[in-house]
């Protein structure tokens, strides 16, 4: 009898703890429409161009040549995935650089100091946009785009009297979607986390020219190392971080039905955990700076 009031009190407490974070994420999506407008715009342009290419039946017949059919059929789907993912990554970079810097210049009623939300909740909500929201948005948008492309191609091939079964065998959409999701979670979410965290830290610290402050310190470290020690370990480290752990995450092409992921090798990579520790440190420093920094 005495446990019921306690359980009833625990549920509102848990709800009240998550609601500020939920509404903080919603606010970021409301105030930064480029988060979803830019990838959707790229997908729309891709579909428009792909629809025009389907008006050439000779192209479809050439794609069904046994020597080139797999490459030519899969190429538009790979291009769609790369462009949408690349757009989402660039959106995440510019969002991370501007979000904490921009709110210090905000004099409207939504000015960040007037909100009853902790600095930790706000920074974590902002960090979730490039690390969680954009990869998931890229996945959904890419799968929908590729499915529309596959259906359009199937319709044109049926009208032209071509074999649709060959298309569906050469374009394994379900397997491609699984590999895409794995790539987005491991690379664009986890592996790139310290990059976005560093940009958030710079955004919280810089008073002007946030982009230069994000680029110049790593560049200066690389130049000093090269001059002093005639080595380029730091530059190579940054290069591997930007390139992504492709050798650790997916064996084979993501379009290949025989390709498979190796999560164990990815999770055992020291660079992964070092990067996550750095991301946590950068986010903690961004929280501290947000609490101390004055409006610009």
PDB file of C-alpha atoms in Angstrom:
ATOM      1  CA  UNK A   1       0.000   0.000   0.000  1.00  0.00           C
ATOM      2  CA  UNK A   2       2.882   2.355   0.768  1.00  0.00           C
ATOM      3  CA  UNK A   3       4.690   1.620  -2.521  1.00  0.00           C
ATOM      4  CA  UNK A   4       1.936   2.943  -4.786  1.00  0.00           C
ATOM      5  CA  UNK A   5       2.383   6.657  -4.002  1.00  0.00           C
ATOM      6  CA  UNK A   6       6.157   6.316  -4.496  1.00  0.00           C
ATOM      7  CA  UNK A   7       5.749   4.668  -7.903  1.00  0.00           C
ATOM      8  CA  UNK A   8       3.267   7.305  -8.946  1.00  0.00           C
ATOM      9  CA  UNK A   9       5.695  10.045  -7.932  1.00  0.00           C
ATOM     10  CA  UNK A  10       8.588   8.384  -9.775  1.00  0.00           C
ATOM     11  CA  UNK A  11       6.788   8.416 -13.145  1.00  0.00           C
ATOM     12  CA  UNK A  12       6.227  12.205 -13.243  1.00  0.00           C
ATOM     13  CA  UNK A  13       9.808  12.736 -12.080  1.00  0.00           C
ATOM     14  CA  UNK A  14      11.178  10.622 -14.949  1.00  0.00           C
ATOM     15  CA  UNK A  15       8.882  12.375 -17.392  1.00  0.00           C
ATOM     16  CA  UNK A  16       9.900  15.833 -16.180  1.00  0.00           C
ATOM     17  CA  UNK A  17      13.575  14.859 -16.561  1.00  0.00           C
ATOM     18  CA  UNK A  18      13.223  13.931 -20.238  1.00  0.00           C
ATOM     19  CA  UNK A  19      10.750  16.589 -21.338  1.00  0.00           C
ATOM     20  CA  UNK A  20      13.289  19.501 -21.298  1.00  0.00           C
ATOM     21  CA  UNK A  21      15.638  17.492 -23.525  1.00  0.00           C
ATOM     22  CA  UNK A  22      12.801  16.507 -25.876  1.00  0.00           C
ATOM     23  CA  UNK A  23      11.573  20.069 -26.252  1.00  0.00           C
ATOM     24  CA  UNK A  24      15.134  21.355 -26.624  1.00  0.00           C
ATOM     25  CA  UNK A  25      15.613  19.039 -29.602  1.00  0.00           C
ATOM     26  CA  UNK A  26      12.242  20.131 -30.997  1.00  0.00           C
ATOM     27  CA  UNK A  27      13.297  23.760 -30.641  1.00  0.00           C
ATOM     28  CA  UNK A  28      16.510  23.114 -32.587  1.00  0.00           C
ATOM     29  CA  UNK A  29      14.509  21.569 -35.420  1.00  0.00           C
ATOM     30  CA  UNK A  30      12.055  24.479 -35.411  1.00  0.00           C
ATOM     31  CA  UNK A  31      14.746  27.161 -35.472  1.00  0.00           C
ATOM     32  CA  UNK A  32      17.141  25.432 -37.893  1.00  0.00           C
ATOM     33  CA  UNK A  33      15.063  24.282 -40.823  1.00  0.00           C
ATOM     34  CA  UNK A  34      18.147  23.686 -42.947  1.00  0.00           C
ATOM     35  CA  UNK A  35      18.643  20.503 -40.900  1.00  0.00           C
ATOM     36  CA  UNK A  36      15.978  18.793 -42.978  1.00  0.00           C
ATOM     37  CA  UNK A  37      15.390  21.196 -45.881  1.00  0.00           C
ATOM     38  CA  UNK A  38      18.896  20.786 -47.356  1.00  0.00           C
ATOM     39  CA  UNK A  39      18.891  16.938 -47.493  1.00  0.00           C
ATOM     40  CA  UNK A  40      15.304  16.883 -48.763  1.00  0.00           C
ATOM     41  CA  UNK A  41      16.218  19.398 -51.468  1.00  0.00           C
ATOM     42  CA  UNK A  42      19.166  17.273 -52.592  1.00  0.00           C
ATOM     43  CA  UNK A  43      16.939  14.185 -52.700  1.00  0.00           C
ATOM     44  CA  UNK A  44      14.364  16.053 -54.788  1.00  0.00           C
ATOM     45  CA  UNK A  45      17.026  17.167 -57.287  1.00  0.00           C
ATOM     46  CA  UNK A  46      18.349  13.607 -57.488  1.00  0.00           C
ATOM     47  CA  UNK A  47      14.909  12.210 -58.210  1.00  0.00           C
ATOM     48  CA  UNK A  48      14.287  14.865 -60.851  1.00  0.00           C
ATOM     49  CA  UNK A  49      17.545  14.087 -62.642  1.00  0.00           C
ATOM     50  CA  UNK A  50      16.980  10.347 -62.327  1.00  0.00           C
ATOM     51  CA  UNK A  51      13.491  10.679 -63.805  1.00  0.00           C
ATOM     52  CA  UNK A  52      14.918  12.467 -66.833  1.00  0.00           C
ATOM     53  CA  UNK A  53      17.494   9.703 -67.342  1.00  0.00           C
ATOM     54  CA  UNK A  54      14.701   7.108 -67.441  1.00  0.00           C
ATOM     55  CA  UNK A  55      13.282   8.702 -70.592  1.00  0.00           C
ATOM     56  CA  UNK A  56      16.106   7.046 -72.551  1.00  0.00           C
ATOM     57  CA  UNK A  57      15.186   3.374 -73.095  1.00  0.00           C
ATOM     58  CA  UNK A  58      18.544   2.728 -74.734  1.00  0.00           C
ATOM     59  CA  UNK A  59      20.201   3.494 -71.392  1.00  0.00           C
ATOM     60  CA  UNK A  60      18.156   0.788 -69.682  1.00  0.00           C
ATOM     61  CA  UNK A  61      18.972  -1.752 -72.362  1.00  0.00           C
ATOM     62  CA  UNK A  62      22.666  -0.985 -72.030  1.00  0.00           C
ATOM     63  CA  UNK A  63      22.395  -1.421 -68.275  1.00  0.00           C
ATOM     64  CA  UNK A  64      21.087  -4.936 -68.803  1.00  0.00           C
ATOM     65  CA  UNK A  65      24.213  -5.999 -70.677  1.00  0.00           C
ATOM     66  CA  UNK A  66      25.720  -8.908 -68.667  1.00  0.00           C
ATOM     67  CA  UNK A  67      29.144  -7.242 -68.656  1.00  0.00           C
ATOM     68  CA  UNK A  68      28.019  -3.911 -67.194  1.00  0.00           C
ATOM     69  CA  UNK A  69      24.535  -4.373 -65.757  1.00  0.00           C
ATOM     70  CA  UNK A  70      25.492  -4.536 -62.083  1.00  0.00           C
ATOM     71  CA  UNK A  71      27.672  -1.430 -62.137  1.00  0.00           C
ATOM     72  CA  UNK A  72      25.294   0.659 -64.228  1.00  0.00           C
ATOM     73  CA  UNK A  73      22.193  -0.370 -62.299  1.00  0.00           C
ATOM     74  CA  UNK A  74      23.722   0.284 -58.899  1.00  0.00           C
ATOM     75  CA  UNK A  75      25.577   3.513 -59.715  1.00  0.00           C
ATOM     76  CA  UNK A  76      22.577   5.901 -59.314  1.00  0.00           C
ATOM     77  CA  UNK A  77      21.691   4.380 -55.939  1.00  0.00           C
ATOM     78  CA  UNK A  78      25.260   4.745 -54.652  1.00  0.00           C
ATOM     79  CA  UNK A  79      25.346   8.331 -55.895  1.00  0.00           C
ATOM     80  CA  UNK A  80      22.064   9.139 -54.137  1.00  0.00           C
ATOM     81  CA  UNK A  81      23.339   7.748 -50.833  1.00  0.00           C
ATOM     82  CA  UNK A  82      26.666   9.596 -51.083  1.00  0.00           C
ATOM     83  CA  UNK A  83      25.117  12.960 -51.931  1.00  0.00           C
ATOM     84  CA  UNK A  84      22.485  12.798 -49.192  1.00  0.00           C
ATOM     85  CA  UNK A  85      25.027  11.680 -46.583  1.00  0.00           C
ATOM     86  CA  UNK A  86      27.519  14.338 -47.707  1.00  0.00           C
ATOM     87  CA  UNK A  87      24.869  17.047 -47.526  1.00  0.00           C
ATOM     88  CA  UNK A  88      23.819  15.957 -44.038  1.00  0.00           C
ATOM     89  CA  UNK A  89      27.459  15.977 -42.895  1.00  0.00           C
ATOM     90  CA  UNK A  90      27.995  19.535 -44.170  1.00  0.00           C
ATOM     91  CA  UNK A  91      24.757  20.648 -42.506  1.00  0.00           C
ATOM     92  CA  UNK A  92      25.993  19.107 -39.249  1.00  0.00           C
ATOM     93  CA  UNK A  93      29.340  20.926 -39.511  1.00  0.00           C
ATOM     94  CA  UNK A  94      27.828  24.367 -40.107  1.00  0.00           C
ATOM     95  CA  UNK A  95      25.093  23.786 -37.523  1.00  0.00           C
ATOM     96  CA  UNK A  96      27.630  22.803 -34.857  1.00  0.00           C
ATOM     97  CA  UNK A  97      29.775  25.854 -35.591  1.00  0.00           C
ATOM     98  CA  UNK A  98      26.880  28.287 -35.386  1.00  0.00           C
ATOM     99  CA  UNK A  99      24.469  26.942 -32.765  1.00  0.00           C
ATOM    100  CA  UNK A 100      26.101  28.075 -29.489  1.00  0.00           C
ATOM    101  CA  UNK A 101      27.736  31.082 -31.161  1.00  0.00           C
ATOM    102  CA  UNK A 102      24.441  32.175 -32.676  1.00  0.00           C
ATOM    103  CA  UNK A 103      22.390  31.953 -29.509  1.00  0.00           C
ATOM    104  CA  UNK A 104      24.739  34.405 -27.769  1.00  0.00           C
ATOM    105  CA  UNK A 105      23.762  36.930 -30.430  1.00  0.00           C
ATOM    106  CA  UNK A 106      20.022  36.231 -30.012  1.00  0.00           C
ATOM    107  CA  UNK A 107      18.151  39.125 -28.371  1.00  0.00           C
ATOM    108  CA  UNK A 108      14.649  37.757 -28.950  1.00  0.00           C
ATOM    109  CA  UNK A 109      12.237  36.259 -26.425  1.00  0.00           C
ATOM    110  CA  UNK A 110      13.861  32.849 -27.004  1.00  0.00           C
ATOM    111  CA  UNK A 111      17.216  34.100 -25.755  1.00  0.00           C
ATOM    112  CA  UNK A 112      18.904  31.134 -24.123  1.00  0.00           C
ATOM    113  CA  UNK A 113      19.389  32.614 -20.634  1.00  0.00           C
ATOM    114  CA  UNK A 114      15.627  33.079 -20.263  1.00  0.00           C
ATOM    115  CA  UNK A 115      14.859  29.394 -20.781  1.00  0.00           C
ATOM    116  CA  UNK A 116      14.338  27.153 -17.715  1.00  0.00           C
ATOM    117  CA  UNK A 117      16.642  24.502 -19.168  1.00  0.00           C
ATOM    118  CA  UNK A 118      20.045  23.528 -17.799  1.00  0.00           C
ATOM    119  CA  UNK A 119      23.223  24.129 -19.795  1.00  0.00           C
ATOM    120  CA  UNK A 120      23.894  20.379 -19.894  1.00  0.00           C
ATOM    121  CA  UNK A 121      20.471  19.627 -21.365  1.00  0.00           C
ATOM    122  CA  UNK A 122      20.811  22.363 -23.966  1.00  0.00           C
ATOM    123  CA  UNK A 123      24.293  21.339 -25.121  1.00  0.00           C
ATOM    124  CA  UNK A 124      23.361  17.648 -25.246  1.00  0.00           C
ATOM    125  CA  UNK A 125      20.270  18.505 -27.297  1.00  0.00           C
ATOM    126  CA  UNK A 126      22.421  20.486 -29.717  1.00  0.00           C
ATOM    127  CA  UNK A 127      25.012  17.698 -29.898  1.00  0.00           C
ATOM    128  CA  UNK A 128      22.283  15.163 -30.703  1.00  0.00           C
ATOM    129  CA  UNK A 129      21.431  16.988 -33.945  1.00  0.00           C
ATOM    130  CA  UNK A 130      24.624  16.142 -35.905  1.00  0.00           C
ATOM    131  CA  UNK A 131      25.380  12.910 -34.029  1.00  0.00           C
ATOM    132  CA  UNK A 132      21.903  11.309 -33.893  1.00  0.00           C
ATOM    133  CA  UNK A 133      19.210  13.245 -35.745  1.00  0.00           C
ATOM    134  CA  UNK A 134      21.027  13.930 -39.025  1.00  0.00           C
ATOM    135  CA  UNK A 135      22.297  10.329 -39.504  1.00  0.00           C
ATOM    136  CA  UNK A 136      18.794   8.967 -38.873  1.00  0.00           C
ATOM    137  CA  UNK A 137      17.290  11.564 -41.199  1.00  0.00           C
ATOM    138  CA  UNK A 138      19.862  10.650 -43.860  1.00  0.00           C
ATOM    139  CA  UNK A 139      18.975   6.975 -43.518  1.00  0.00           C
ATOM    140  CA  UNK A 140      15.232   7.481 -43.867  1.00  0.00           C
ATOM    141  CA  UNK A 141      15.593   9.948 -46.724  1.00  0.00           C
ATOM    142  CA  UNK A 142      18.080   7.760 -48.609  1.00  0.00           C
ATOM    143  CA  UNK A 143      15.936   4.635 -48.288  1.00  0.00           C
ATOM    144  CA  UNK A 144      12.829   6.499 -49.471  1.00  0.00           C
ATOM    145  CA  UNK A 145      14.753   8.038 -52.383  1.00  0.00           C
ATOM    146  CA  UNK A 146      16.230   4.713 -53.449  1.00  0.00           C
ATOM    147  CA  UNK A 147      12.853   2.993 -53.187  1.00  0.00           C
ATOM    148  CA  UNK A 148      11.240   5.637 -55.404  1.00  0.00           C
ATOM    149  CA  UNK A 149      14.095   5.250 -57.879  1.00  0.00           C
ATOM    150  CA  UNK A 150      13.649   1.480 -57.900  1.00  0.00           C
ATOM    151  CA  UNK A 151       9.892   1.734 -58.453  1.00  0.00           C
ATOM    152  CA  UNK A 152      10.300   4.284 -61.239  1.00  0.00           C
ATOM    153  CA  UNK A 153      12.873   2.119 -62.968  1.00  0.00           C
ATOM    154  CA  UNK A 154      10.667  -0.950 -62.623  1.00  0.00           C
ATOM    155  CA  UNK A 155       7.717   0.867 -64.179  1.00  0.00           C
ATOM    156  CA  UNK A 156       9.775   2.088 -67.133  1.00  0.00           C
ATOM    157  CA  UNK A 157      11.280  -1.354 -67.686  1.00  0.00           C
ATOM    158  CA  UNK A 158       7.851  -2.996 -67.644  1.00  0.00           C
ATOM    159  CA  UNK A 159       6.579  -0.526 -70.253  1.00  0.00           C
ATOM    160  CA  UNK A 160       9.703  -1.139 -72.367  1.00  0.00           C
ATOM    161  CA  UNK A 161       9.284  -4.911 -72.146  1.00  0.00           C
ATOM    162  CA  UNK A 162      12.481  -5.490 -70.143  1.00  0.00           C
ATOM    163  CA  UNK A 163      13.076  -7.997 -67.346  1.00  0.00           C
ATOM    164  CA  UNK A 164      12.265  -6.332 -63.999  1.00  0.00           C
ATOM    165  CA  UNK A 165      13.475  -9.330 -62.000  1.00  0.00           C
ATOM    166  CA  UNK A 166      17.046  -8.645 -63.090  1.00  0.00           C
ATOM    167  CA  UNK A 167      16.836  -5.137 -61.656  1.00  0.00           C
ATOM    168  CA  UNK A 168      15.586  -6.324 -58.258  1.00  0.00           C
ATOM    169  CA  UNK A 169      18.314  -8.983 -58.122  1.00  0.00           C
ATOM    170  CA  UNK A 170      21.072  -6.520 -58.968  1.00  0.00           C
ATOM    171  CA  UNK A 171      19.795  -3.811 -56.589  1.00  0.00           C
ATOM    172  CA  UNK A 172      19.311  -5.527 -53.192  1.00  0.00           C
ATOM    173  CA  UNK A 173      17.511  -2.650 -51.485  1.00  0.00           C
ATOM    174  CA  UNK A 174      17.040  -4.376 -48.109  1.00  0.00           C
ATOM    175  CA  UNK A 175      20.711  -5.308 -47.800  1.00  0.00           C
ATOM    176  CA  UNK A 176      21.762  -1.867 -48.989  1.00  0.00           C
ATOM    177  CA  UNK A 177      19.568  -0.289 -46.304  1.00  0.00           C
ATOM    178  CA  UNK A 178      21.110  -2.407 -43.543  1.00  0.00           C
ATOM    179  CA  UNK A 179      24.643  -1.535 -44.635  1.00  0.00           C
ATOM    180  CA  UNK A 180      23.670   2.123 -44.933  1.00  0.00           C
ATOM    181  CA  UNK A 181      22.235   2.189 -41.411  1.00  0.00           C
ATOM    182  CA  UNK A 182      25.360   0.521 -40.033  1.00  0.00           C
ATOM    183  CA  UNK A 183      27.588   3.017 -41.860  1.00  0.00           C
ATOM    184  CA  UNK A 184      25.610   6.031 -40.640  1.00  0.00           C
ATOM    185  CA  UNK A 185      25.557   4.868 -37.012  1.00  0.00           C
ATOM    186  CA  UNK A 186      29.214   3.851 -36.817  1.00  0.00           C
ATOM    187  CA  UNK A 187      30.825   6.546 -38.978  1.00  0.00           C
ATOM    188  CA  UNK A 188      28.553   9.601 -39.130  1.00  0.00           C
ATOM    189  CA  UNK A 189      27.303   9.105 -35.580  1.00  0.00           C
ATOM    190  CA  UNK A 190      29.994   7.526 -33.385  1.00  0.00           C
ATOM    191  CA  UNK A 191      33.225   8.040 -35.340  1.00  0.00           C
ATOM    192  CA  UNK A 192      32.555  11.686 -36.191  1.00  0.00           C
ATOM    193  CA  UNK A 193      31.329  12.528 -32.659  1.00  0.00           C
ATOM    194  CA  UNK A 194      34.622  14.204 -31.563  1.00  0.00           C
ATOM    195  CA  UNK A 195      34.574  16.375 -34.699  1.00  0.00           C
ATOM    196  CA  UNK A 196      31.108  17.720 -33.953  1.00  0.00           C
ATOM    197  CA  UNK A 197      31.939  18.060 -30.244  1.00  0.00           C
ATOM    198  CA  UNK A 198      35.020  20.123 -31.103  1.00  0.00           C
ATOM    199  CA  UNK A 199      32.924  22.393 -33.326  1.00  0.00           C
ATOM    200  CA  UNK A 200      30.397  22.840 -30.508  1.00  0.00           C
ATOM    201  CA  UNK A 201      33.228  23.791 -28.148  1.00  0.00           C
ATOM    202  CA  UNK A 202      34.526  26.386 -30.600  1.00  0.00           C
ATOM    203  CA  UNK A 203      30.981  27.677 -31.096  1.00  0.00           C
ATOM    204  CA  UNK A 204      30.645  28.182 -27.336  1.00  0.00           C
ATOM    205  CA  UNK A 205      34.032  29.909 -27.023  1.00  0.00           C
ATOM    206  CA  UNK A 206      34.510  32.100 -30.102  1.00  0.00           C
ATOM    207  CA  UNK A 207      33.358  35.715 -30.127  1.00  0.00           C
ATOM    208  CA  UNK A 208      33.756  35.991 -33.906  1.00  0.00           C
ATOM    209  CA  UNK A 209      35.034  33.973 -36.886  1.00  0.00           C
ATOM    210  CA  UNK A 210      34.102  30.602 -35.377  1.00  0.00           C
ATOM    211  CA  UNK A 211      35.120  28.774 -38.550  1.00  0.00           C
ATOM    212  CA  UNK A 212      38.678  30.133 -38.380  1.00  0.00           C
ATOM    213  CA  UNK A 213      39.006  29.210 -34.705  1.00  0.00           C
ATOM    214  CA  UNK A 214      37.845  25.671 -35.526  1.00  0.00           C
ATOM    215  CA  UNK A 215      40.388  25.240 -38.326  1.00  0.00           C
ATOM    216  CA  UNK A 216      43.442  27.242 -37.262  1.00  0.00           C
ATOM    217  CA  UNK A 217      44.420  25.391 -34.019  1.00  0.00           C
ATOM    218  CA  UNK A 218      44.607  21.927 -35.671  1.00  0.00           C
ATOM    219  CA  UNK A 219      46.381  23.482 -38.654  1.00  0.00           C
ATOM    220  CA  UNK A 220      48.870  25.224 -36.360  1.00  0.00           C
ATOM    221  CA  UNK A 221      49.589  21.990 -34.477  1.00  0.00           C
ATOM    222  CA  UNK A 222      50.275  20.176 -37.742  1.00  0.00           C
ATOM    223  CA  UNK A 223      52.588  22.931 -39.009  1.00  0.00           C
ATOM    224  CA  UNK A 224      54.543  23.139 -35.726  1.00  0.00           C
ATOM    225  CA  UNK A 225      54.965  19.350 -35.657  1.00  0.00           C
ATOM    226  CA  UNK A 226      56.193  19.359 -39.229  1.00  0.00           C
ATOM    227  CA  UNK A 227      58.704  22.146 -38.634  1.00  0.00           C
ATOM    228  CA  UNK A 228      59.942  20.946 -35.238  1.00  0.00           C
ATOM    229  CA  UNK A 229      60.043  17.179 -35.730  1.00  0.00           C
ATOM    230  CA  UNK A 230      59.667  16.720 -39.512  1.00  0.00           C
ATOM    231  CA  UNK A 231      56.734  14.379 -38.900  1.00  0.00           C
ATOM    232  CA  UNK A 232      53.027  14.491 -39.742  1.00  0.00           C
ATOM    233  CA  UNK A 233      51.436  12.208 -37.144  1.00  0.00           C
ATOM    234  CA  UNK A 234      48.794  14.753 -36.131  1.00  0.00           C
ATOM    235  CA  UNK A 235      47.823  15.465 -39.747  1.00  0.00           C
ATOM    236  CA  UNK A 236      47.565  11.741 -40.445  1.00  0.00           C
ATOM    237  CA  UNK A 237      45.434  11.317 -37.330  1.00  0.00           C
ATOM    238  CA  UNK A 238      43.018  13.995 -38.503  1.00  0.00           C
ATOM    239  CA  UNK A 239      42.983  12.491 -41.973  1.00  0.00           C
ATOM    240  CA  UNK A 240      42.037   9.067 -40.646  1.00  0.00           C
ATOM    241  CA  UNK A 241      39.333  10.628 -38.488  1.00  0.00           C
ATOM    242  CA  UNK A 242      37.825  12.469 -41.443  1.00  0.00           C
ATOM    243  CA  UNK A 243      38.116   9.507 -43.817  1.00  0.00           C
ATOM    244  CA  UNK A 244      36.195   7.240 -41.462  1.00  0.00           C
ATOM    245  CA  UNK A 245      36.947   3.690 -40.332  1.00  0.00           C
ATOM    246  CA  UNK A 246      35.811   2.003 -43.555  1.00  0.00           C
ATOM    247  CA  UNK A 247      38.363  -0.770 -43.195  1.00  0.00           C
ATOM    248  CA  UNK A 248      37.033  -1.469 -39.704  1.00  0.00           C
ATOM    249  CA  UNK A 249      33.300  -1.144 -40.277  1.00  0.00           C
ATOM    250  CA  UNK A 250      32.281  -2.855 -43.540  1.00  0.00           C
ATOM    251  CA  UNK A 251      34.149  -5.537 -45.485  1.00  0.00           C
ATOM    252  CA  UNK A 252      33.434  -5.079 -49.163  1.00  0.00           C
ATOM    253  CA  UNK A 253      31.240  -2.568 -50.932  1.00  0.00           C
ATOM    254  CA  UNK A 254      28.010  -1.569 -49.205  1.00  0.00           C
ATOM    255  CA  UNK A 255      26.250  -2.258 -52.516  1.00  0.00           C
ATOM    256  CA  UNK A 256      27.627  -5.802 -52.684  1.00  0.00           C
ATOM    257  CA  UNK A 257      25.176  -8.468 -51.380  1.00  0.00           C
ATOM    258  CA  UNK A 258      28.156 -10.405 -49.988  1.00  0.00           C
ATOM    259  CA  UNK A 259      29.435  -7.444 -47.986  1.00  0.00           C
ATOM    260  CA  UNK A 260      29.090  -7.778 -44.232  1.00  0.00           C
ATOM    261  CA  UNK A 261      29.743  -5.638 -41.198  1.00  0.00           C
ATOM    262  CA  UNK A 262      32.268  -6.423 -38.499  1.00  0.00           C
ATOM    263  CA  UNK A 263      31.083  -4.631 -35.333  1.00  0.00           C
ATOM    264  CA  UNK A 264      33.611  -6.468 -33.161  1.00  0.00           C
ATOM    265  CA  UNK A 265      36.572  -5.072 -35.075  1.00  0.00           C
ATOM    266  CA  UNK A 266      35.028  -1.613 -35.101  1.00  0.00           C
ATOM    267  CA  UNK A 267      34.351  -1.617 -31.349  1.00  0.00           C
ATOM    268  CA  UNK A 268      37.858  -2.891 -30.582  1.00  0.00           C
ATOM    269  CA  UNK A 269      39.559  -0.023 -32.424  1.00  0.00           C
ATOM    270  CA  UNK A 270      41.469   2.207 -29.944  1.00  0.00           C
ATOM    271  CA  UNK A 271      40.748   5.274 -32.064  1.00  0.00           C
ATOM    272  CA  UNK A 272      37.034   4.833 -31.467  1.00  0.00           C
ATOM    273  CA  UNK A 273      37.273   5.031 -27.689  1.00  0.00           C
ATOM    274  CA  UNK A 274      39.890   7.776 -27.694  1.00  0.00           C
ATOM    275  CA  UNK A 275      37.571   9.800 -29.908  1.00  0.00           C
ATOM    276  CA  UNK A 276      34.590   9.225 -27.630  1.00  0.00           C
ATOM    277  CA  UNK A 277      36.608  10.344 -24.593  1.00  0.00           C
ATOM    278  CA  UNK A 278      37.637  13.501 -26.446  1.00  0.00           C
ATOM    279  CA  UNK A 279      34.030  14.096 -27.482  1.00  0.00           C
ATOM    280  CA  UNK A 280      32.908  13.845 -23.836  1.00  0.00           C
ATOM    281  CA  UNK A 281      35.643  16.274 -22.758  1.00  0.00           C
ATOM    282  CA  UNK A 282      34.752  18.774 -25.509  1.00  0.00           C
ATOM    283  CA  UNK A 283      31.042  18.614 -24.646  1.00  0.00           C
ATOM    284  CA  UNK A 284      31.768  19.099 -20.930  1.00  0.00           C
ATOM    285  CA  UNK A 285      33.899  22.148 -21.754  1.00  0.00           C
ATOM    286  CA  UNK A 286      31.146  23.494 -24.014  1.00  0.00           C
ATOM    287  CA  UNK A 287      28.649  23.156 -21.152  1.00  0.00           C
ATOM    288  CA  UNK A 288      31.003  25.055 -18.872  1.00  0.00           C
ATOM    289  CA  UNK A 289      31.612  27.800 -21.412  1.00  0.00           C
ATOM    290  CA  UNK A 290      27.898  28.192 -22.099  1.00  0.00           C
ATOM    291  CA  UNK A 291      27.353  28.831 -18.417  1.00  0.00           C
ATOM    292  CA  UNK A 292      30.123  31.427 -18.206  1.00  0.00           C
ATOM    293  CA  UNK A 293      30.003  33.210 -21.558  1.00  0.00           C
ATOM    294  CA  UNK A 294      28.164  36.518 -21.862  1.00  0.00           C
ATOM    295  CA  UNK A 295      26.068  37.570 -24.853  1.00  0.00           C
ATOM    296  CA  UNK A 296      27.963  38.967 -27.825  1.00  0.00           C
TER     297      UNK A 296
END
